[in-house]
JSON list of N, CA and C in Angstrom, two decimals:
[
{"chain": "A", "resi": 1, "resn": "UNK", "atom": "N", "xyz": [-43.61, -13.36, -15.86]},
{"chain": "A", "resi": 1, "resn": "UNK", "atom": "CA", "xyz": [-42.58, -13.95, -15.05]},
{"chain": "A", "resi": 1, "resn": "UNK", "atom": "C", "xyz": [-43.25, -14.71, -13.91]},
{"chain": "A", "resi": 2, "resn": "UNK", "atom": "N", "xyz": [-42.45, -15.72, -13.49]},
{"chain": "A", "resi": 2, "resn": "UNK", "atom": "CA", "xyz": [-43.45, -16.45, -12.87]},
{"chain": "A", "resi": 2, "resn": "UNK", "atom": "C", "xyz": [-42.99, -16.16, -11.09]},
{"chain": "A", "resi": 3, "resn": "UNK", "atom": "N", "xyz": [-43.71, -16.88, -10.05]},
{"chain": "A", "resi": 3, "resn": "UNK", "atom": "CA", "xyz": [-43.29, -16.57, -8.78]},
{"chain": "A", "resi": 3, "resn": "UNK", "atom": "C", "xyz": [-41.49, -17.23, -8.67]},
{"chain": "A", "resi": 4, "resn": "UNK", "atom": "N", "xyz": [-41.15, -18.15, -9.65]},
{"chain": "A", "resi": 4, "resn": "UNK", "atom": "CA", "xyz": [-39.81, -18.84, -8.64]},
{"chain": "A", "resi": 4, "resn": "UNK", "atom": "C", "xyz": [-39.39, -18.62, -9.80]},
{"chain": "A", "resi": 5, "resn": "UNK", "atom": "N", "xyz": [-38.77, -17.68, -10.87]},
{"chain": "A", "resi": 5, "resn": "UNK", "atom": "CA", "xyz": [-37.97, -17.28, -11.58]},
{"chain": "A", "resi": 5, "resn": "UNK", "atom": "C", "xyz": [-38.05, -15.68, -11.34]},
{"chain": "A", "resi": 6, "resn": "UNK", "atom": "N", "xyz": [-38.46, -15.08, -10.88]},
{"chain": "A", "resi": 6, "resn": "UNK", "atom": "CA", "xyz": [-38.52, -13.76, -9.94]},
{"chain": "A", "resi": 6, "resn": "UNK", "atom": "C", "xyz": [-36.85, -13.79, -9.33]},
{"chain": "A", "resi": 7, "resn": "UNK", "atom": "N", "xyz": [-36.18, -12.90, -9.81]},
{"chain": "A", "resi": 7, "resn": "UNK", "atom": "CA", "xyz": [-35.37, -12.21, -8.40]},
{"chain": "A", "resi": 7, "resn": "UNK", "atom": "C", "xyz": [-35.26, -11.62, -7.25]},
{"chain": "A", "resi": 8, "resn": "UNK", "atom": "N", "xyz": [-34.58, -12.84, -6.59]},
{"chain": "A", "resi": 8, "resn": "UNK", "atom": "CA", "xyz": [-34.69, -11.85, -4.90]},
{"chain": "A", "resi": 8, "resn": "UNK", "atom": "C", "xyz": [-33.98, -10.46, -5.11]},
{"chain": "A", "resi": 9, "resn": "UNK", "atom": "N", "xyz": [-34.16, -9.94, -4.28]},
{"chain": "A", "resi": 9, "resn": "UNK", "atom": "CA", "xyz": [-33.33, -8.58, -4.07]},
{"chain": "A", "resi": 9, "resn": "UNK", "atom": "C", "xyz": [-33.32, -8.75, -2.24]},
{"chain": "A", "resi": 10, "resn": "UNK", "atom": "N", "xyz": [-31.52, -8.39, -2.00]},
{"chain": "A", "resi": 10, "resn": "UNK", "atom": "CA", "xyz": [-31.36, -8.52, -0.59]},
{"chain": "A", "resi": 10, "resn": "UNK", "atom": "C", "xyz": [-30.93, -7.15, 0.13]},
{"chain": "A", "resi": 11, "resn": "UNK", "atom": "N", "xyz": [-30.88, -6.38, 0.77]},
{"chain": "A", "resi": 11, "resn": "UNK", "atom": "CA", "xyz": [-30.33, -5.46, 1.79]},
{"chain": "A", "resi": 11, "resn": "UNK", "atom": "C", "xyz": [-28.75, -5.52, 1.64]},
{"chain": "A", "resi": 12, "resn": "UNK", "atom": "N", "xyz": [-27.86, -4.53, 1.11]},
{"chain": "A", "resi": 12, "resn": "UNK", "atom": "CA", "xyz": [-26.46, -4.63, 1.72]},
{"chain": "A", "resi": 12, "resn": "UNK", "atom": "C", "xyz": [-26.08, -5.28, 2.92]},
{"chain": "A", "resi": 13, "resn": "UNK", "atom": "N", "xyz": [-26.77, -4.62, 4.14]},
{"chain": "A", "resi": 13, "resn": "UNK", "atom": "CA", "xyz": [-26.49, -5.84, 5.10]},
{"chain": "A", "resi": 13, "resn": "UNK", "atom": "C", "xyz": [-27.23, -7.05, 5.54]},
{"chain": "A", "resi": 14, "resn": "UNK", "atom": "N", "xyz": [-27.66, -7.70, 4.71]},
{"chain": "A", "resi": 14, "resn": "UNK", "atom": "CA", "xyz": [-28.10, -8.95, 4.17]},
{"chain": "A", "resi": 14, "resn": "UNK", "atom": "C", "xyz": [-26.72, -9.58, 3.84]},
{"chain": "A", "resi": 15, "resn": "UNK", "atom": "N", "xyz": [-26.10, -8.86, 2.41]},
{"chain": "A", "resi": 15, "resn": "UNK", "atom": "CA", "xyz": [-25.55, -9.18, 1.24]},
{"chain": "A", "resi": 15, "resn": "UNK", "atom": "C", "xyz": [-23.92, -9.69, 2.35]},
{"chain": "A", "resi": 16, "resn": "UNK", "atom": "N", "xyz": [-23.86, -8.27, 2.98]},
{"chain": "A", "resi": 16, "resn": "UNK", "atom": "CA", "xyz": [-22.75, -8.59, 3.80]},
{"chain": "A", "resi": 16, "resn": "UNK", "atom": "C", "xyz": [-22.45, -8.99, 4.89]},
{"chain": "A", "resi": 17, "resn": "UNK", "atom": "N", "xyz": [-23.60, -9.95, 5.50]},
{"chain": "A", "resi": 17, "resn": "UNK", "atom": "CA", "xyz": [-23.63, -11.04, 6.45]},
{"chain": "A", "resi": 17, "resn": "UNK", "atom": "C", "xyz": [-23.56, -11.89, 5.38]},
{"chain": "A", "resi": 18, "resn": "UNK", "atom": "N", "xyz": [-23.54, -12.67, 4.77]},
{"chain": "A", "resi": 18, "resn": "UNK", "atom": "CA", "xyz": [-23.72, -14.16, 3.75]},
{"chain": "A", "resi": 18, "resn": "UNK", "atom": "C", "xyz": [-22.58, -13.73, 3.96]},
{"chain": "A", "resi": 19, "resn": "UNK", "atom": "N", "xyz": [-21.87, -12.34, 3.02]},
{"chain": "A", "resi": 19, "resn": "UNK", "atom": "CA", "xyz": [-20.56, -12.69, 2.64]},
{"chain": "A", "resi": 19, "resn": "UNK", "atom": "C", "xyz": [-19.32, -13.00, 4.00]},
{"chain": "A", "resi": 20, "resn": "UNK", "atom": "N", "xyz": [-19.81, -12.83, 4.71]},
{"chain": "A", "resi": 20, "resn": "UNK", "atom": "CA", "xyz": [-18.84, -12.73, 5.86]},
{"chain": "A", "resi": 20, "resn": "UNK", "atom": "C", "xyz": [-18.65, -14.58, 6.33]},
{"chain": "A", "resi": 21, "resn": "UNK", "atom": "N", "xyz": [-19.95, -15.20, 5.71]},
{"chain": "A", "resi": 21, "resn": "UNK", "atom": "CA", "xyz": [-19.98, -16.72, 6.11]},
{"chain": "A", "resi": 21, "resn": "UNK", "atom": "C", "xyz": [-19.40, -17.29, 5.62]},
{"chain": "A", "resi": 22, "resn": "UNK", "atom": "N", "xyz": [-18.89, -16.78, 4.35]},
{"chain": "A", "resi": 22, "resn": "UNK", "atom": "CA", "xyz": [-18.17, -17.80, 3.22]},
{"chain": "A", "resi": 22, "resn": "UNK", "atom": "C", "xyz": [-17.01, -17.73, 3.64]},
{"chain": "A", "resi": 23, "resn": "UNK", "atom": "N", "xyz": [-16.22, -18.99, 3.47]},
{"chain": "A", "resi": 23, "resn": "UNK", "atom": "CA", "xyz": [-14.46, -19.31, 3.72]},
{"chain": "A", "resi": 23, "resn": "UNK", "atom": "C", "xyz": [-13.63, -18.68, 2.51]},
{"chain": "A", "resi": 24, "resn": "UNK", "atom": "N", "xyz": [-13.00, -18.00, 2.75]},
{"chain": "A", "resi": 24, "resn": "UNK", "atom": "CA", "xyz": [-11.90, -17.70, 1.55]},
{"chain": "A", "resi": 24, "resn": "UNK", "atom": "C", "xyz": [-10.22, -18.34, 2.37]},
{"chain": "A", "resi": 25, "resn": "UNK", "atom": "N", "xyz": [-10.23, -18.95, 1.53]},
{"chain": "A", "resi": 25, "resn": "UNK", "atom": "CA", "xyz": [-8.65, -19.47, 1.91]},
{"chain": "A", "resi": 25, "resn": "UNK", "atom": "C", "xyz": [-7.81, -17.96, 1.98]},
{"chain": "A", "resi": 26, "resn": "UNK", "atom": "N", "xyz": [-6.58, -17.98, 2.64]},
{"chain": "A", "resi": 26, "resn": "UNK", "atom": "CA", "xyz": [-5.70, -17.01, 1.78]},
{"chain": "A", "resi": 26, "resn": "UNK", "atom": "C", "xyz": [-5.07, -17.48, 0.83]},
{"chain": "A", "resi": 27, "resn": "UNK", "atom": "N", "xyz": [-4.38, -18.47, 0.65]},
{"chain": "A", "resi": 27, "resn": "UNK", "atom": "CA", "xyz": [-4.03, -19.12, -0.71]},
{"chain": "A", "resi": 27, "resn": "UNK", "atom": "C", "xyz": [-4.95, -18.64, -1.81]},
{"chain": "A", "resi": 28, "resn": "UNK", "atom": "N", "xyz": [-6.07, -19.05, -1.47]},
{"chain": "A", "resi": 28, "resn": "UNK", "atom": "CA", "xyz": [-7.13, -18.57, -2.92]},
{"chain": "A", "resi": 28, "resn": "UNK", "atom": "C", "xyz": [-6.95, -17.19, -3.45]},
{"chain": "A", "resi": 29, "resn": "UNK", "atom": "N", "xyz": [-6.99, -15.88, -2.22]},
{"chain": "A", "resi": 29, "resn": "UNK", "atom": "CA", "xyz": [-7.08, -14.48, -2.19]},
{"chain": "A", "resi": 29, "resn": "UNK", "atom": "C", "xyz": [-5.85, -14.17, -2.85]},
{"chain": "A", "resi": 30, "resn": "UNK", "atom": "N", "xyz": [-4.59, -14.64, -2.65]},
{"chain": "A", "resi": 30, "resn": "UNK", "atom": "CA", "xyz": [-3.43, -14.77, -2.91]},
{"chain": "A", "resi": 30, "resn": "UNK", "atom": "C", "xyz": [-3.08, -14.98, -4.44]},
{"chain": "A", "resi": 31, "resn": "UNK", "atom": "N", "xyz": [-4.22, -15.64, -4.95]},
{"chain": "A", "resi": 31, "resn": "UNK", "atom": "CA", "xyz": [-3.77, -16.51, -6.24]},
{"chain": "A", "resi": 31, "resn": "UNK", "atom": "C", "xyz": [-4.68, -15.18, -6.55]},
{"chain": "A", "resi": 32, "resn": "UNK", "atom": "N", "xyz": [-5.68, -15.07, -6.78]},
{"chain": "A", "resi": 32, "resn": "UNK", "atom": "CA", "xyz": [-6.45, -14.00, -7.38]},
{"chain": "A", "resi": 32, "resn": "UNK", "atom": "C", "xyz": [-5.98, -12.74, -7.69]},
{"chain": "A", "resi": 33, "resn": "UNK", "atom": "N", "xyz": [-5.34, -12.37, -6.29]},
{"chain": "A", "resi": 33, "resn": "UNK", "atom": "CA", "xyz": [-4.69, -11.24, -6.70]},
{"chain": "A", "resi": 33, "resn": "UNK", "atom": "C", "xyz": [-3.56, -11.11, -7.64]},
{"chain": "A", "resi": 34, "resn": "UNK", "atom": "N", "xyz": [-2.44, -12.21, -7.56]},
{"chain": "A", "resi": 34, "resn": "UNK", "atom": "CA", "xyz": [-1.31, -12.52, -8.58]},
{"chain": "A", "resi": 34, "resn": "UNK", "atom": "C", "xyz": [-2.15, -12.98, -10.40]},
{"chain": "A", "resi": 35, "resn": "UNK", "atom": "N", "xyz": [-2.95, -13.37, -9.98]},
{"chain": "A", "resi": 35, "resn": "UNK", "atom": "CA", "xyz": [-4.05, -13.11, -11.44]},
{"chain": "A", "resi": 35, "resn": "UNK", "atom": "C", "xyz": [-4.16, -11.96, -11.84]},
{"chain": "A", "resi": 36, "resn": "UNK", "atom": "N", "xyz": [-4.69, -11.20, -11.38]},
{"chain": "A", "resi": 36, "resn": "UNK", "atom": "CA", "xyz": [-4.86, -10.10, -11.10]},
{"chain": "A", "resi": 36, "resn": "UNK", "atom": "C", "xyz": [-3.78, -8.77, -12.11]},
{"chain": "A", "resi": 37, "resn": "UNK", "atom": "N", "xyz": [-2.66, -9.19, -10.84]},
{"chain": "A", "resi": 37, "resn": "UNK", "atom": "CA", "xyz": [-1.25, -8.27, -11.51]},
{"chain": "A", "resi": 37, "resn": "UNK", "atom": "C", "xyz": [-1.09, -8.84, -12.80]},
{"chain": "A", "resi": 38, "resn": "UNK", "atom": "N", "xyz": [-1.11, -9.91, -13.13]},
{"chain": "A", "resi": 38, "resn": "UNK", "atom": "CA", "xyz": [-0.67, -10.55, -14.03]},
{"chain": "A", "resi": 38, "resn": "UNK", "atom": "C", "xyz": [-1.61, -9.73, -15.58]},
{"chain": "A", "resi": 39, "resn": "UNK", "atom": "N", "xyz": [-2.68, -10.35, -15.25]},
{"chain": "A", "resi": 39, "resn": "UNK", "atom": "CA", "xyz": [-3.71, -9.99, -16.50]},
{"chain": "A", "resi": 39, "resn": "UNK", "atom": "C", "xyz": [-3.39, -8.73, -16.58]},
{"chain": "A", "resi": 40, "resn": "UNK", "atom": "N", "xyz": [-3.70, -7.86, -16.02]},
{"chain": "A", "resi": 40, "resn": "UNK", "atom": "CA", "xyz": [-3.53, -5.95, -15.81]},
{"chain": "A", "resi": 40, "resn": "UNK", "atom": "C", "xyz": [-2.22, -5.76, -16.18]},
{"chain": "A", "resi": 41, "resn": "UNK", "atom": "N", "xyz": [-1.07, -6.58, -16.42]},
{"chain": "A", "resi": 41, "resn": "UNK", "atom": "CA", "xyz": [0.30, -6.15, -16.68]},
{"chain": "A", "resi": 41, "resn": "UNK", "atom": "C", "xyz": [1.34, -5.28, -15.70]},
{"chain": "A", "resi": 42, "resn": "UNK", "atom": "N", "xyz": [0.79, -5.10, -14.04]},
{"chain": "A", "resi": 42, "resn": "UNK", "atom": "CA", "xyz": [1.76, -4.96, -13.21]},
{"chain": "A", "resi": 42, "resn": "UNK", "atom": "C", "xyz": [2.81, -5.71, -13.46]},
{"chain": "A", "resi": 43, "resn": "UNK", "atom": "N", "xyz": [4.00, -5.96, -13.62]},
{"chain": "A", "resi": 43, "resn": "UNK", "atom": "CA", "xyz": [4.90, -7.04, -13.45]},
{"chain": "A", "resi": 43, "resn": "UNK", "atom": "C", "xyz": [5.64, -6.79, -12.45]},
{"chain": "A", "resi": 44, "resn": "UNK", "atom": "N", "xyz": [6.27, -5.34, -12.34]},
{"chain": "A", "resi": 44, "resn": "UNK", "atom": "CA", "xyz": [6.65, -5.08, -10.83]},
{"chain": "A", "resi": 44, "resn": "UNK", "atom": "C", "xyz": [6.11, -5.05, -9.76]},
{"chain": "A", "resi": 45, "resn": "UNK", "atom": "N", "xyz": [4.61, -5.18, -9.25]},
{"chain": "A", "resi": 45, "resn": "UNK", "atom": "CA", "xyz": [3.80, -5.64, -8.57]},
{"chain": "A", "resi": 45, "resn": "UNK", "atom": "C", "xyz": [3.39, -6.64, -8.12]},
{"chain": "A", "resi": 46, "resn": "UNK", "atom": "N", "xyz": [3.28, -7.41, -9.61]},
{"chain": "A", "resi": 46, "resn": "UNK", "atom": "CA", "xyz": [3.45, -9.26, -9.50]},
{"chain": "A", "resi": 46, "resn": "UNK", "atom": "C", "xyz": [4.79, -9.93, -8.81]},
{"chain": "A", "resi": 47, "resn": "UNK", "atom": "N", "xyz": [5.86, -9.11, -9.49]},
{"chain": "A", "resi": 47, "resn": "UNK", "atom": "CA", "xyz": [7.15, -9.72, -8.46]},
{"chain": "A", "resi": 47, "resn": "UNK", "atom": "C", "xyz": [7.05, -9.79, -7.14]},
{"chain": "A", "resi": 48, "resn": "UNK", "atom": "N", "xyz": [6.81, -8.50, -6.79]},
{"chain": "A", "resi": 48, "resn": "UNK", "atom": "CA", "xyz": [7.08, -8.21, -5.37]},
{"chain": "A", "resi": 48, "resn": "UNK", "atom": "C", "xyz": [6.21, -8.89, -4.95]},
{"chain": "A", "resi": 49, "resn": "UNK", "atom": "N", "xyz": [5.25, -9.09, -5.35]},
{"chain": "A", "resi": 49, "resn": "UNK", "atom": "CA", "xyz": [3.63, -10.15, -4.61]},
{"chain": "A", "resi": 49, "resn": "UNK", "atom": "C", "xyz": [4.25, -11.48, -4.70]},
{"chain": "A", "resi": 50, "resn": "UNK", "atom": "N", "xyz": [5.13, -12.07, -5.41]},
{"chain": "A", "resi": 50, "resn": "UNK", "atom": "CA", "xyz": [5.49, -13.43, -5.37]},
{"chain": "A", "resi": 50, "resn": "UNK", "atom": "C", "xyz": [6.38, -13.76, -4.94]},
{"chain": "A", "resi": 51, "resn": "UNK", "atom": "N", "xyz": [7.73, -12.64, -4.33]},
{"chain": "A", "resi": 51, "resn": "UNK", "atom": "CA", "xyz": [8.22, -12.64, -3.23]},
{"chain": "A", "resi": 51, "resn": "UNK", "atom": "C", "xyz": [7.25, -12.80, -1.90]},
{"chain": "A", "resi": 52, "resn": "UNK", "atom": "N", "xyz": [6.80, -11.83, -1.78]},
{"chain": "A", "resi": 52, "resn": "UNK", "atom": "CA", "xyz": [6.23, -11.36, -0.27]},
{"chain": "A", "resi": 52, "resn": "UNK", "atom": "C", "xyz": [4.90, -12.95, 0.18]},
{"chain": "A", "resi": 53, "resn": "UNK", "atom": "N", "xyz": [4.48, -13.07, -0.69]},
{"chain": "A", "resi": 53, "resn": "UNK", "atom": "CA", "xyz": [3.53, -14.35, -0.53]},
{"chain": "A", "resi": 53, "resn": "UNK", "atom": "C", "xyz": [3.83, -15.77, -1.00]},
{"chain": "A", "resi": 54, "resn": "UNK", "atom": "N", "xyz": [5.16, -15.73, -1.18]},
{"chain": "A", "resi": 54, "resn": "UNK", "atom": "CA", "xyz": [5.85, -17.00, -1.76]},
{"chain": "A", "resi": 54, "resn": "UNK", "atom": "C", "xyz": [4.75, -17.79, -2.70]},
{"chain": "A", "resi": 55, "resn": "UNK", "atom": "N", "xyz": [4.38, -17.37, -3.61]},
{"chain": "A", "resi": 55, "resn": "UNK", "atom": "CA", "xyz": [3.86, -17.99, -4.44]},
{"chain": "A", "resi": 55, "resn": "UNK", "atom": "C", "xyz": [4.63, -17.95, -5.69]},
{"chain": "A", "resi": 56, "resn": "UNK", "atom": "N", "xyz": [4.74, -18.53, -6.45]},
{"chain": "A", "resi": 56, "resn": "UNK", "atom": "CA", "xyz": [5.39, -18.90, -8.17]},
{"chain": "A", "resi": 56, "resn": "UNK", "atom": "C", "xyz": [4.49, -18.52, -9.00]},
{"chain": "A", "resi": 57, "resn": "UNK", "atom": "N", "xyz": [4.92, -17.92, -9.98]},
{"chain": "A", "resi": 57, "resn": "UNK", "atom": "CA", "xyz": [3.67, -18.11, -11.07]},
{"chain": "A", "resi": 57, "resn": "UNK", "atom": "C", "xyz": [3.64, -18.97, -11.98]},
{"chain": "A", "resi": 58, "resn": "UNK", "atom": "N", "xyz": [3.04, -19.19, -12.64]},
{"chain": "A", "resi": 58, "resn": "UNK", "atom": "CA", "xyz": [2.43, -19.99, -13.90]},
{"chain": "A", "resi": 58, "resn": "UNK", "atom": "C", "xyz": [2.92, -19.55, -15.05]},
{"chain": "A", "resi": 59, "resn": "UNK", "atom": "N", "xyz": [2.52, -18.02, -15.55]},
{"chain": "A", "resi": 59, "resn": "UNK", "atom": "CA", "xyz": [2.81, -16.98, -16.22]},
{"chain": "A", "resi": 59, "resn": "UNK", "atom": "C", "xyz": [4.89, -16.42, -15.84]},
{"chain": "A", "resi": 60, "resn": "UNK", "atom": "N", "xyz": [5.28, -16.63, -17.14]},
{"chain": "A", "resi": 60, "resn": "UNK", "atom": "CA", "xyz": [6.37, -16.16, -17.26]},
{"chain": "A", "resi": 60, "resn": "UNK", "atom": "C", "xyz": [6.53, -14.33, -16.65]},
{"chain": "A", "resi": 61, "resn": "UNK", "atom": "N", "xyz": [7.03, -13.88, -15.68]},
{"chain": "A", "resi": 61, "resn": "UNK", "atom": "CA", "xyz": [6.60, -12.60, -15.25]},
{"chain": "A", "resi": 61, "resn": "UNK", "atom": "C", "xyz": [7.62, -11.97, -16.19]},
{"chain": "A", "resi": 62, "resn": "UNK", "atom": "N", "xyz": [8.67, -12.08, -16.73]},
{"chain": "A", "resi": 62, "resn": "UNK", "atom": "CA", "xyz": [9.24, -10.87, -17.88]},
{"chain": "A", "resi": 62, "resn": "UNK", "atom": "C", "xyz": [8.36, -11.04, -19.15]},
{"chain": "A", "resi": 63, "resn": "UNK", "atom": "N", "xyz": [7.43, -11.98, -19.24]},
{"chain": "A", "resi": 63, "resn": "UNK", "atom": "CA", "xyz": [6.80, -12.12, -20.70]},
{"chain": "A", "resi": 63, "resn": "UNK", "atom": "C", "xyz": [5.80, -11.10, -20.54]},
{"chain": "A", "resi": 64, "resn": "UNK", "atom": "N", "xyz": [5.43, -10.37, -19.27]},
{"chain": "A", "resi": 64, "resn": "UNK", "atom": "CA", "xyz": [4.81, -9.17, -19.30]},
{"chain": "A", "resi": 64, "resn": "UNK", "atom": "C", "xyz": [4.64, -8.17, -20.38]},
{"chain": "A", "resi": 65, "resn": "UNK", "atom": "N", "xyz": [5.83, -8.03, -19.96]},
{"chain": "A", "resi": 65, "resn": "UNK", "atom": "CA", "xyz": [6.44, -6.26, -20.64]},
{"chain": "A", "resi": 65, "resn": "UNK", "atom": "C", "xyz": [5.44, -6.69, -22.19]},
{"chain": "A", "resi": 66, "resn": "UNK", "atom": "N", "xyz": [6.18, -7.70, -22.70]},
{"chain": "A", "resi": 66, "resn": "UNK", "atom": "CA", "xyz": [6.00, -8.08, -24.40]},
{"chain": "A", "resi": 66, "resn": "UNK", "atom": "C", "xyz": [4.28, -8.22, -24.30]},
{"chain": "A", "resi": 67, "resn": "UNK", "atom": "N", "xyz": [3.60, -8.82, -23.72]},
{"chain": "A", "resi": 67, "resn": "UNK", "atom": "CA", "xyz": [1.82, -9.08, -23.78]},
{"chain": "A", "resi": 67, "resn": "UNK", "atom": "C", "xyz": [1.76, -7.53, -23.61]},
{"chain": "A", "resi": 68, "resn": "UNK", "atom": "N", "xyz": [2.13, -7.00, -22.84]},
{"chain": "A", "resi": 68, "resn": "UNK", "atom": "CA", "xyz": [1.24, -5.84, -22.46]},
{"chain": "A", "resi": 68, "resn": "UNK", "atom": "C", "xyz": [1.47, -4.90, -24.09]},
{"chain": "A", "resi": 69, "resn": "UNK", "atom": "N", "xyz": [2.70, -4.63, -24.98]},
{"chain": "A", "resi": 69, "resn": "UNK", "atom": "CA", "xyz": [3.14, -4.52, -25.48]},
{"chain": "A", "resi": 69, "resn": "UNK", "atom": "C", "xyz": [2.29, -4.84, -26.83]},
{"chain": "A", "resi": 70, "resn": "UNK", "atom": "N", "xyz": [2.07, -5.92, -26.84]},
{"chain": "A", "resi": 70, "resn": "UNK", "atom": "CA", "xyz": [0.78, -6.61, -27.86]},
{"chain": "A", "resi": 70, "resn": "UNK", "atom": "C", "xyz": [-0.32, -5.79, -27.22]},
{"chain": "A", "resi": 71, "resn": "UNK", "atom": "N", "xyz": [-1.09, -5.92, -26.14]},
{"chain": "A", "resi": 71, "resn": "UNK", "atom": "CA", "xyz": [-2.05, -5.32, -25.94]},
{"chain": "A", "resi": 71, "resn": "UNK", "atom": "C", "xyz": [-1.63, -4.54, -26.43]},
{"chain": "A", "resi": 72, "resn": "UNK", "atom": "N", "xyz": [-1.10, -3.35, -26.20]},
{"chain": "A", "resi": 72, "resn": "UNK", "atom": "CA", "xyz": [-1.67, -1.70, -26.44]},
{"chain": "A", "resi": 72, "resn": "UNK", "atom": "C", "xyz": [-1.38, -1.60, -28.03]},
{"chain": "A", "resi": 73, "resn": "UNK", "atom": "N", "xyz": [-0.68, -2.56, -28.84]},
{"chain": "A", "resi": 73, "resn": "UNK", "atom": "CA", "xyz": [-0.48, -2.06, -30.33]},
{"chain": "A", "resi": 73, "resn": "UNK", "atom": "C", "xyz": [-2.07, -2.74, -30.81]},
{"chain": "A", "resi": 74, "resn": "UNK", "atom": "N", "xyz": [-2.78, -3.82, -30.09]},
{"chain": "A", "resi": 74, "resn": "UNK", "atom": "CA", "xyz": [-3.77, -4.01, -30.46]},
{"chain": "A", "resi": 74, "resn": "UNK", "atom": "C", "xyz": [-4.89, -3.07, -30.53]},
{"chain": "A", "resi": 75, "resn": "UNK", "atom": "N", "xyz": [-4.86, -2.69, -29.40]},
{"chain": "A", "resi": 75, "resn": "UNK", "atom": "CA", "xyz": [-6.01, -1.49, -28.76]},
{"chain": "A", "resi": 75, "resn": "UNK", "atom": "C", "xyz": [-5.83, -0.30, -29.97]},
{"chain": "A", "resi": 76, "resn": "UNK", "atom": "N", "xyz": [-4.89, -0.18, -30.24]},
{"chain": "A", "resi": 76, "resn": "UNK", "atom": "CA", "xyz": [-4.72, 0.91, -30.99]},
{"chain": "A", "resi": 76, "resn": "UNK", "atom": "C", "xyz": [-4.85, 0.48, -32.10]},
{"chain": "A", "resi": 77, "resn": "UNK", "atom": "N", "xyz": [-5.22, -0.61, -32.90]},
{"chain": "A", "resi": 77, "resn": "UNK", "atom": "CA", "xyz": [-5.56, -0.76, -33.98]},
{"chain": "A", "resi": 77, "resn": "UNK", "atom": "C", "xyz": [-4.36, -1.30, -35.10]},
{"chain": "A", "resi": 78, "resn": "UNK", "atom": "N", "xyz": [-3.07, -1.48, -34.47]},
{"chain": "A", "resi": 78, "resn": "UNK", "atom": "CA", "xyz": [-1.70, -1.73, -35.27]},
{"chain": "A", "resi": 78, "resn": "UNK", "atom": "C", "xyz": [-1.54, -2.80, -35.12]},
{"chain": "A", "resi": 79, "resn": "UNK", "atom": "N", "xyz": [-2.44, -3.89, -35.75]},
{"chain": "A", "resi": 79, "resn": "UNK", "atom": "CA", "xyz": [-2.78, -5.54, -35.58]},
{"chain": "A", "resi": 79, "resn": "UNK", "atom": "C", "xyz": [-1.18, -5.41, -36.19]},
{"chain": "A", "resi": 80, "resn": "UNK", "atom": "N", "xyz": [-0.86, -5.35, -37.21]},
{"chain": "A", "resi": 80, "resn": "UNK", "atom": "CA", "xyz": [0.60, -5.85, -37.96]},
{"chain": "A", "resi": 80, "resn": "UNK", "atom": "C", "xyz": [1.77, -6.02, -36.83]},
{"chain": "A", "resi": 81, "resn": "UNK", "atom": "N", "xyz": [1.83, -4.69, -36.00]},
{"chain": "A", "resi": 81, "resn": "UNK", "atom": "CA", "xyz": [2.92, -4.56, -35.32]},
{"chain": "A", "resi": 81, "resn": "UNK", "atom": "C", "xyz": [2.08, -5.68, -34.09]},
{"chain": "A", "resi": 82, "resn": "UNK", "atom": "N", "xyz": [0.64, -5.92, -33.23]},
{"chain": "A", "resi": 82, "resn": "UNK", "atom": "CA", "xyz": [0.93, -7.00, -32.29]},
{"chain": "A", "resi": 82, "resn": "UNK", "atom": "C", "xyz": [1.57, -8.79, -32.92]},
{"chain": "A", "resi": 83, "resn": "UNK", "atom": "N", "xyz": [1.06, -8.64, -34.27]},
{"chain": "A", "resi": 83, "resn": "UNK", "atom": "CA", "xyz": [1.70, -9.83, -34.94]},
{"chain": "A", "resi": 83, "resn": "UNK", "atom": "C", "xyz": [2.68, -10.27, -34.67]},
{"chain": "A", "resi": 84, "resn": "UNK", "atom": "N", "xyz": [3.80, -9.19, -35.23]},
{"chain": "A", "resi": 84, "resn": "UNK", "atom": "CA", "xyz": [5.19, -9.60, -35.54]},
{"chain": "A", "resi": 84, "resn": "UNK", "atom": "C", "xyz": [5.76, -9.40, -34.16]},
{"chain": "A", "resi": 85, "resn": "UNK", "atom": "N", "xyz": [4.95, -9.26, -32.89]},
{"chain": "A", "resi": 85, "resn": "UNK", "atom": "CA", "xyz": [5.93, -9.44, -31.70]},
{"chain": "A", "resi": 85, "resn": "UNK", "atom": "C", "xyz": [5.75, -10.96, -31.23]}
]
């Protein structure tokens, strides 16, 4: 390995001074988190988050229930039944 393909390694509080420099919008934090509920299948979580932060989603929030629904018949191996939803 050579000297400048080597990894630094930094100190936690190293790590968490940088991080404190960086700008995070709240809009951004906002969207992440409604990502967030969304992917994971909160939907009652996602609502209330898109009330409380007036944001809209993208994602149909009752099409929840049904994805999440597919997920778990997937996980479990009952490809037929995520099909036919």
């Amino acid at each position: 390995m050579t000297a400048s393909s080597a990894k630094q390694t930094i100190s936690l509080d190293e790590w968490e001074r940088k991080m404190r420099k960086v700008p995070i919008a709240k809009s951004d934090l906002n969207q992440l988190i409604m990502n967030y509920l969304i992917i994971e299948g909160y939907k009652d979580a996602a609502e209330k988050f898109s009330e409380e932060s007036g944001l809209t989603s993208s994602v149909d929030l009752g099409s929840i229930e049904e994805r999440m629904q597919i997920r778990f018949a997937v996980q479990n191996g009952d490809i037929r039944s995520a099909i036919e939803r």
